mmCIF file of C-alpha atoms in Angstrom:
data_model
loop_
_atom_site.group_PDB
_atom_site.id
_atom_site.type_symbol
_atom_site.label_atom_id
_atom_site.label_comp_id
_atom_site.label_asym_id
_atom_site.label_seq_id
_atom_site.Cartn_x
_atom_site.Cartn_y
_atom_site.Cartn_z
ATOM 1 C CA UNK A 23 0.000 0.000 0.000
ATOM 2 C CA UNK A 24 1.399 3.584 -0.667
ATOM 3 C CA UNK A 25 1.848 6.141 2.386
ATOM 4 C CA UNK A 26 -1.049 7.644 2.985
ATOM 5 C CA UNK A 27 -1.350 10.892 2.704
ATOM 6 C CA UNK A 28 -0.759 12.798 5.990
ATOM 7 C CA UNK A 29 -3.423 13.812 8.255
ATOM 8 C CA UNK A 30 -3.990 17.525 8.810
ATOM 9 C CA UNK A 31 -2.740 18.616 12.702
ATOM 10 C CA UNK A 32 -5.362 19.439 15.192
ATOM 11 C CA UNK A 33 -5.395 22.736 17.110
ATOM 12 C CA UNK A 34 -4.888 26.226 16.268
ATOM 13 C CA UNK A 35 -2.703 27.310 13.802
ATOM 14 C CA UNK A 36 0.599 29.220 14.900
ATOM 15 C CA UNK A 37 -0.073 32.941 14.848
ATOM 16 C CA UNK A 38 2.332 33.652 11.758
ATOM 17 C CA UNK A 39 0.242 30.946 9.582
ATOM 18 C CA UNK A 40 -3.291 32.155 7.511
ATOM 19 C CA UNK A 41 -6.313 30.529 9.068
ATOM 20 C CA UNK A 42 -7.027 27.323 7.629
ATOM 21 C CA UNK A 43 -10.176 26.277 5.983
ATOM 22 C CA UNK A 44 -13.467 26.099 7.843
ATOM 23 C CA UNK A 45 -14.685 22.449 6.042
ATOM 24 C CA UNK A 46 -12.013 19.616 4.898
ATOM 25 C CA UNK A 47 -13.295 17.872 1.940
ATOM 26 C CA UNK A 48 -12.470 13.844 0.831
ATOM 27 C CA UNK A 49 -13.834 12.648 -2.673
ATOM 28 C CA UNK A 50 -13.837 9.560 -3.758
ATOM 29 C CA UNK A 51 -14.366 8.407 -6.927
ATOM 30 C CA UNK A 52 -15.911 4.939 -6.634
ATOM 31 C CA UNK A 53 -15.296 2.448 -9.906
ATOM 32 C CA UNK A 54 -12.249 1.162 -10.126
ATOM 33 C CA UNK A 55 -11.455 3.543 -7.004
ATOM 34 C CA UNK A 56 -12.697 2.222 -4.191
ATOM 35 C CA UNK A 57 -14.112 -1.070 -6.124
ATOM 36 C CA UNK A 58 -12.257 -3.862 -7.883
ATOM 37 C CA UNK A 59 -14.849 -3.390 -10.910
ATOM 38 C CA UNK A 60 -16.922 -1.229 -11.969
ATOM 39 C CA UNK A 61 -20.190 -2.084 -10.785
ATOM 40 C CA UNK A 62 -22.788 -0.819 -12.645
ATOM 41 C CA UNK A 63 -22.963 -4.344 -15.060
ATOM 42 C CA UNK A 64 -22.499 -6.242 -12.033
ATOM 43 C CA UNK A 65 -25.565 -4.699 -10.091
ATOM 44 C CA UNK A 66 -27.328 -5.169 -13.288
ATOM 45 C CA UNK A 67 -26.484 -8.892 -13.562
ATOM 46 C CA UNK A 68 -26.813 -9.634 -9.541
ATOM 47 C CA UNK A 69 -30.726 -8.216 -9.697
ATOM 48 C CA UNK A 70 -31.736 -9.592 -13.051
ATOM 49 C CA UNK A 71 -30.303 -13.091 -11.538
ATOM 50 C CA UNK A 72 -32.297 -12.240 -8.283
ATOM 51 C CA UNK A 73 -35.585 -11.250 -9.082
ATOM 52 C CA UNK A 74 -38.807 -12.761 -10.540
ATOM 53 C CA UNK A 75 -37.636 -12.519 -14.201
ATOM 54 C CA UNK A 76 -34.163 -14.335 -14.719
ATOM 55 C CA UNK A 77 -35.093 -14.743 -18.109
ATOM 56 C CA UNK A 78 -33.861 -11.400 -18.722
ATOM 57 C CA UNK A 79 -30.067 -12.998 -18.521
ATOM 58 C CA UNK A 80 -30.473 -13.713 -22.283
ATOM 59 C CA UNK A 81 -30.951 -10.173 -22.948
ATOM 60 C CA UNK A 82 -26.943 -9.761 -22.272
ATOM 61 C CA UNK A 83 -25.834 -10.663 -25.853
ATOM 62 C CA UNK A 84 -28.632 -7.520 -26.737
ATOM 63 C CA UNK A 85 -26.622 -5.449 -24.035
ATOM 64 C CA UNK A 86 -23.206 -6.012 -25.235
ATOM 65 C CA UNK A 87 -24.219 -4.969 -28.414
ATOM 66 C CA UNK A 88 -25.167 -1.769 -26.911
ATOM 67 C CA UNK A 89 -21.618 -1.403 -25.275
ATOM 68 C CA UNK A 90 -20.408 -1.973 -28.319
ATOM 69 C CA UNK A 91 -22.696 1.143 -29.866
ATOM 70 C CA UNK A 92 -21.090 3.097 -27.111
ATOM 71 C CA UNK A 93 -17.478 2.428 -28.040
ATOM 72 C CA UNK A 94 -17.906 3.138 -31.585
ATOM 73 C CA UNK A 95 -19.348 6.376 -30.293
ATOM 74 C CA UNK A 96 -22.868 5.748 -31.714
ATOM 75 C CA UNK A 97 -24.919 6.411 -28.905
ATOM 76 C CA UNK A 98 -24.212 8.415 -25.688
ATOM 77 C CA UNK A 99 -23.043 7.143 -22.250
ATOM 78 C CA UNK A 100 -26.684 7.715 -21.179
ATOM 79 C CA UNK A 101 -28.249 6.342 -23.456
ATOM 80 C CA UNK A 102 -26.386 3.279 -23.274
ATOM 81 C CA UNK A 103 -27.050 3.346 -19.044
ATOM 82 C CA UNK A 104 -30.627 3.721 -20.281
ATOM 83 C CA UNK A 105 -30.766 0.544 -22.593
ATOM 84 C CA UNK A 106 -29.194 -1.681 -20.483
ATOM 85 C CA UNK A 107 -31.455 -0.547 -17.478
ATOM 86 C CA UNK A 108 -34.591 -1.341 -19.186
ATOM 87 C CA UNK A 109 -32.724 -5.066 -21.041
ATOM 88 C CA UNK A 110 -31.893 -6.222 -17.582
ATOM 89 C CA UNK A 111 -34.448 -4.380 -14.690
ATOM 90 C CA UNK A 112 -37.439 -3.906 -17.160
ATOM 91 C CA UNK A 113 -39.243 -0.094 -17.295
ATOM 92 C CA UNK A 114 -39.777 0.665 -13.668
ATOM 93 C CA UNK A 115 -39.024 -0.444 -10.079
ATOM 94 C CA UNK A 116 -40.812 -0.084 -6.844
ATOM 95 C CA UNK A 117 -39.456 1.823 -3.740
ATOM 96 C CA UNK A 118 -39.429 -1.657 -2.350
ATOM 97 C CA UNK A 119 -38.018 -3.641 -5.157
ATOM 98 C CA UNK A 120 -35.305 -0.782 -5.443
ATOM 99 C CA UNK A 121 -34.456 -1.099 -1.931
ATOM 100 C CA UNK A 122 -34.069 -4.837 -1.573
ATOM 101 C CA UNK A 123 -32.068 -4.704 -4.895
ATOM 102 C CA UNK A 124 -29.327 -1.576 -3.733
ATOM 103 C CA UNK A 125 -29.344 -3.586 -0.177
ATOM 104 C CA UNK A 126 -28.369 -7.276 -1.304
ATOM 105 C CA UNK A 127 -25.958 -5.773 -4.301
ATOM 106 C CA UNK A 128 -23.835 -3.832 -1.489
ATOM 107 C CA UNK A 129 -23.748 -6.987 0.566
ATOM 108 C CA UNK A 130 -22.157 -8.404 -2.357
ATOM 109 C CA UNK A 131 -19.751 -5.693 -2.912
ATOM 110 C CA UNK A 132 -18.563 -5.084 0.400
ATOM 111 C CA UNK A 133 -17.502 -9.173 1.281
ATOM 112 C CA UNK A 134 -14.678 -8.870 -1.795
ATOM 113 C CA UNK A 135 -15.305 -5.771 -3.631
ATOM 114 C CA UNK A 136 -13.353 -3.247 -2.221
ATOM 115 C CA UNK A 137 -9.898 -2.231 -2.163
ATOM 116 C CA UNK A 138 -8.020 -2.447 1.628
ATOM 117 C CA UNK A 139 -6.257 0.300 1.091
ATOM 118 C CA UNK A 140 -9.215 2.340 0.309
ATOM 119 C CA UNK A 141 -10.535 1.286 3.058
ATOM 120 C CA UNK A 142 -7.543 2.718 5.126
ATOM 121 C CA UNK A 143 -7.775 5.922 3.504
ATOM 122 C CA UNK A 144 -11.092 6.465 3.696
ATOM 123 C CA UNK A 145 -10.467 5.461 7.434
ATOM 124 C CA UNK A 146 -7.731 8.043 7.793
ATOM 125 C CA UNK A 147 -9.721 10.810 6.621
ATOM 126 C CA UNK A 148 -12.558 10.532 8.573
ATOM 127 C CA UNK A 149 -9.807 10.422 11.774
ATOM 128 C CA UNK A 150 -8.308 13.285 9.972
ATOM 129 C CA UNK A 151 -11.995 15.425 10.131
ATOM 130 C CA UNK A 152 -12.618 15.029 6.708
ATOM 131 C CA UNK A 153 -16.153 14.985 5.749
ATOM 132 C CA UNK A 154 -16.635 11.615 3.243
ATOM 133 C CA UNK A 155 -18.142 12.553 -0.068
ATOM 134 C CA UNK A 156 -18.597 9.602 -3.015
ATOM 135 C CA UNK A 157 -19.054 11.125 -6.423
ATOM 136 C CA UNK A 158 -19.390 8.680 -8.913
ATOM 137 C CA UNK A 159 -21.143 8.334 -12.391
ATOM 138 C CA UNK A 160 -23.009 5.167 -11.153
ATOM 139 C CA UNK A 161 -26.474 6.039 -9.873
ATOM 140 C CA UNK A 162 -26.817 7.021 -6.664
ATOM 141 C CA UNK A 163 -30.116 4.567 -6.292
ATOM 142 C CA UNK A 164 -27.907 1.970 -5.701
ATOM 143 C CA UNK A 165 -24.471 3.513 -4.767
ATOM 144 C CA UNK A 166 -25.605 4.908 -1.453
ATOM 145 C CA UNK A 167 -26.339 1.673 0.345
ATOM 146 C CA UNK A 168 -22.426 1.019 -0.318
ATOM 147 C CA UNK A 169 -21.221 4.383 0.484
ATOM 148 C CA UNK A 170 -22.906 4.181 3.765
ATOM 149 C CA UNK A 171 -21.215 0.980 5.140
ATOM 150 C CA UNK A 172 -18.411 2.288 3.959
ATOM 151 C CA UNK A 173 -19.625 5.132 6.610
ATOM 152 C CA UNK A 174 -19.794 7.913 3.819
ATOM 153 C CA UNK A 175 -21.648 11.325 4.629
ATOM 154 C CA UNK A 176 -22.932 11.780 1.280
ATOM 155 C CA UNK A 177 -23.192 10.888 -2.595
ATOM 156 C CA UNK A 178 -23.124 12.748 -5.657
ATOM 157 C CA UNK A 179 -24.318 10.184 -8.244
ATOM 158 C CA UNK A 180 -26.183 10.085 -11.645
ATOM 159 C CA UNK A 181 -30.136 10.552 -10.754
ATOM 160 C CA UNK A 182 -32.819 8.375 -12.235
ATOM 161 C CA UNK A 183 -35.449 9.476 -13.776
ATOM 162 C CA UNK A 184 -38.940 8.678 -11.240
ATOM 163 C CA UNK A 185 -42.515 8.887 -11.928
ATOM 164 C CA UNK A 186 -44.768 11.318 -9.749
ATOM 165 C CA UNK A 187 -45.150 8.113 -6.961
ATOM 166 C CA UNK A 188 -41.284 8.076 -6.818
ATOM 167 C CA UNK A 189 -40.998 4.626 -8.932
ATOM 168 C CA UNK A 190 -37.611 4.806 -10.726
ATOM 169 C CA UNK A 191 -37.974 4.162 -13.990
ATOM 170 C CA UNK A 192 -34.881 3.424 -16.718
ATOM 171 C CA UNK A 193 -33.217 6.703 -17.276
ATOM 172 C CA UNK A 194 -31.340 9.861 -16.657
ATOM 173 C CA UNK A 195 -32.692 12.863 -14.584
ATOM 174 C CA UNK A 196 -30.349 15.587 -15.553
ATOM 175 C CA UNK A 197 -26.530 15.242 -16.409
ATOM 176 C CA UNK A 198 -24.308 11.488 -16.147
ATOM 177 C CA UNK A 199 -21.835 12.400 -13.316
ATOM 178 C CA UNK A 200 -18.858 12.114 -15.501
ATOM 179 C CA UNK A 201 -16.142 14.669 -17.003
ATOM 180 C CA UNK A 202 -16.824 17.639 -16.405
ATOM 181 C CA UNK A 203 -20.349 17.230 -15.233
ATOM 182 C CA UNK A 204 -19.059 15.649 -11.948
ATOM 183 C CA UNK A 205 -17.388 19.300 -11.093
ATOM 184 C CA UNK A 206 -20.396 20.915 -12.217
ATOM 185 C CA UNK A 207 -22.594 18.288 -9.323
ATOM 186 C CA UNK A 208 -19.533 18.691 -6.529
ATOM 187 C CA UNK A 209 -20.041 22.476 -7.185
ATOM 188 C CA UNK A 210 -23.784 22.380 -7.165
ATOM 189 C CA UNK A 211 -23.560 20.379 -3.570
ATOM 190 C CA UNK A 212 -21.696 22.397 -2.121
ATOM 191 C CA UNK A 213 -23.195 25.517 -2.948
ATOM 192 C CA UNK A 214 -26.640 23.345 -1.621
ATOM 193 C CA UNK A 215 -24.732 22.670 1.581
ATOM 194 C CA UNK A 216 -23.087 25.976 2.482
ATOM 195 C CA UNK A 217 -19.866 25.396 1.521
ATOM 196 C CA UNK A 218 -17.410 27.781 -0.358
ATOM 197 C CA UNK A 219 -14.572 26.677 -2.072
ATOM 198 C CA UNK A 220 -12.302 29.306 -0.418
ATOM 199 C CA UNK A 221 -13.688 27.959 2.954
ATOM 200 C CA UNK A 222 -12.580 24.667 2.022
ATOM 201 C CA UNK A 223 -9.907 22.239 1.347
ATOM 202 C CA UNK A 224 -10.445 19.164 -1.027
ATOM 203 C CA UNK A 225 -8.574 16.076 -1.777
ATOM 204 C CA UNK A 226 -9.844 14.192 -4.439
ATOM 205 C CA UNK A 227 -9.330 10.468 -5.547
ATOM 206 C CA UNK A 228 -10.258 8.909 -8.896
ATOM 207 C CA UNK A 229 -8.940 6.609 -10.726
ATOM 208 C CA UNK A 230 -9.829 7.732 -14.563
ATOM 209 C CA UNK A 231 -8.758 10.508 -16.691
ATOM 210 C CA UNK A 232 -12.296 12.048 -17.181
ATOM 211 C CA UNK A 233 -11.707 13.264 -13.763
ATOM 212 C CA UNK A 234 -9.224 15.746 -15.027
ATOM 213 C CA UNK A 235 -11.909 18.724 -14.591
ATOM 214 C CA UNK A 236 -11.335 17.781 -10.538
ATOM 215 C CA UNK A 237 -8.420 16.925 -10.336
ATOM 216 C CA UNK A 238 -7.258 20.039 -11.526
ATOM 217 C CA UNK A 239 -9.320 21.881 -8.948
ATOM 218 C CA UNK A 240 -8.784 20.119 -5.932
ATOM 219 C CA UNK A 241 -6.021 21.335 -3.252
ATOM 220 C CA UNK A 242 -5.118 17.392 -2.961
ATOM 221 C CA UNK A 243 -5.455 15.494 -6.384
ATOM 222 C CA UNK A 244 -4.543 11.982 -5.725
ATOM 223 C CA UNK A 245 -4.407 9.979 -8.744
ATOM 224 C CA UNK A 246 -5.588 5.858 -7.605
ATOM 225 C CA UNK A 247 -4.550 3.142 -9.310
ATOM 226 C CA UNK A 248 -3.605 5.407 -12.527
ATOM 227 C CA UNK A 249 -3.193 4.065 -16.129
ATOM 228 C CA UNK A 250 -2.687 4.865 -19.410
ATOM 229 C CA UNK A 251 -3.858 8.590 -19.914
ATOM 230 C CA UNK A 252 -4.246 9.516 -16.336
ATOM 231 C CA UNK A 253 -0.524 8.304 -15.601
ATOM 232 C CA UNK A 254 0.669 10.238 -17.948
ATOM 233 C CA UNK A 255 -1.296 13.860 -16.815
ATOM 234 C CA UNK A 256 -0.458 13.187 -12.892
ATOM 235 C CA UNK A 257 3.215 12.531 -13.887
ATOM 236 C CA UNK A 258 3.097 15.993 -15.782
ATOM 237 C CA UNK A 259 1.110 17.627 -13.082
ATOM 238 C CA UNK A 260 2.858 16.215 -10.263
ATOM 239 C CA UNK A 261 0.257 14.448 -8.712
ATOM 240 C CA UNK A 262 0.501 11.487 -6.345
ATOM 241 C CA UNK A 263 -0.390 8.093 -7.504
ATOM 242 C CA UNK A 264 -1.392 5.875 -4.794
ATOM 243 C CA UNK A 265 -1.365 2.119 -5.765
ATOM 244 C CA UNK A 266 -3.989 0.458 -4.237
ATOM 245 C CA UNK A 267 -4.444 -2.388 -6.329
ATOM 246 C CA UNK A 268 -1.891 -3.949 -5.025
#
């Protein structure tokens, strides 16, 4: 496991040093971050398997083709969330079926899913006072039941679309959490919550170059488990990159 970063001291600063920030921030990425996998196909595949309707397993080959419509840059990363939501979950979920569905998937994840040494960091910055924020493009439906036994204090996720009784249905409600539209949702939150940026100090972990937008305006960019494209910005920017795949 790398070093982890180093926790913030307590008590007042000395008198010749600027007042530090009022609110100490921790993102997280979560894909690939904090998880093994990404998890969105998985969840997809654990609740078709699960419910009343395993027949729609043979949808996957339908699915893949989809994927495949994404990479070729055919169709839209929300529109491909939105076909393989309907292929594998049908058009709408319950409260109750949603629920039961988020609930047994994060069981799932949490046994072998995650990273120990995101586990220890996430560890030492709540010791540290950081608040816990996930921000991740998966949905927040079903992200939420992990972030909170991983004992997060919130999520910024992709919403799903709901009818007027709250029943999600397959879909987007506003922007995919991703690129630059996951600055655009940390901003909105914290401008919901109270918090200004020059009241604050981030640290940010991701694992993917799309985060690029945040990394470049956190005070801490930590670049997890980096490859390809992202190795290549954080070792031009400087940036630390914490192996915790190892």
């Amino acid at each position: 496991m790398t070093e982890l970063p180093p926790a913030r001291p307590s008590g007042p600063p000395p008198a010749d040093t600027p007042a530090r920030p009022s609110v100490s921030l921790a993102i997280y990425d979560m894909d690939r971050t904090i998880t093994h996998m990404p998890t969105w196909t998985p969840f997809l595949l654990h609740t078709a398997r699960k419910s009343g309707a395993p027949w729609r397993l043979a949808l996957v080959p339908f699915a893949g083709v989809a994927a495949l419509g994404y990479v070729g840059k055919l169709i839209s990363r929300g529109r491909l969330k939105y076909l393989m939501q309907r292929m594998m979950l049908g058009k709408r979920m319950t409260p109750a079926e949603e629920r039961r569905a988020a609930e047994a998937f994060a069981d799932r994840v949490m046994r072998d899913g995650v990273f120990a040494s995101a586990r220890a960091q996430i560890e030492a910055d709540r010791a540290a006072g950081y608040r816990l924020v996930m921000a991740t493009a998966s949905y927040r439906f079903y992200v939420e039941a992990i972030a909170r036994r991983l004992g997060f204090d919130a999520v910024i996720g992709t919403e799903s679309l709901r009818d007027r009784d709250g029943v999600l249905l397959a879909g987007i409600e506003g922007e995919n959490c991703y690129g630059p539209a996951k600055l655009r949702m940390i901003q909105a939150w914290m401008d919901r919550e109270g918090i200004a940026r020059d009241h604050a100090h981030v640290r940010f972990y991701s694992d993917h170059v799309s985060d690029a937008p945040t990394f470049e305006w956190a005070d801490e960019p930590f670049a997890v488990n980096a490859h390809g494209p992202l190795r290549l910005l954080a070792k031009a920017k400087g940036w630390p990159m914490p192996d915790w795949e190892r």
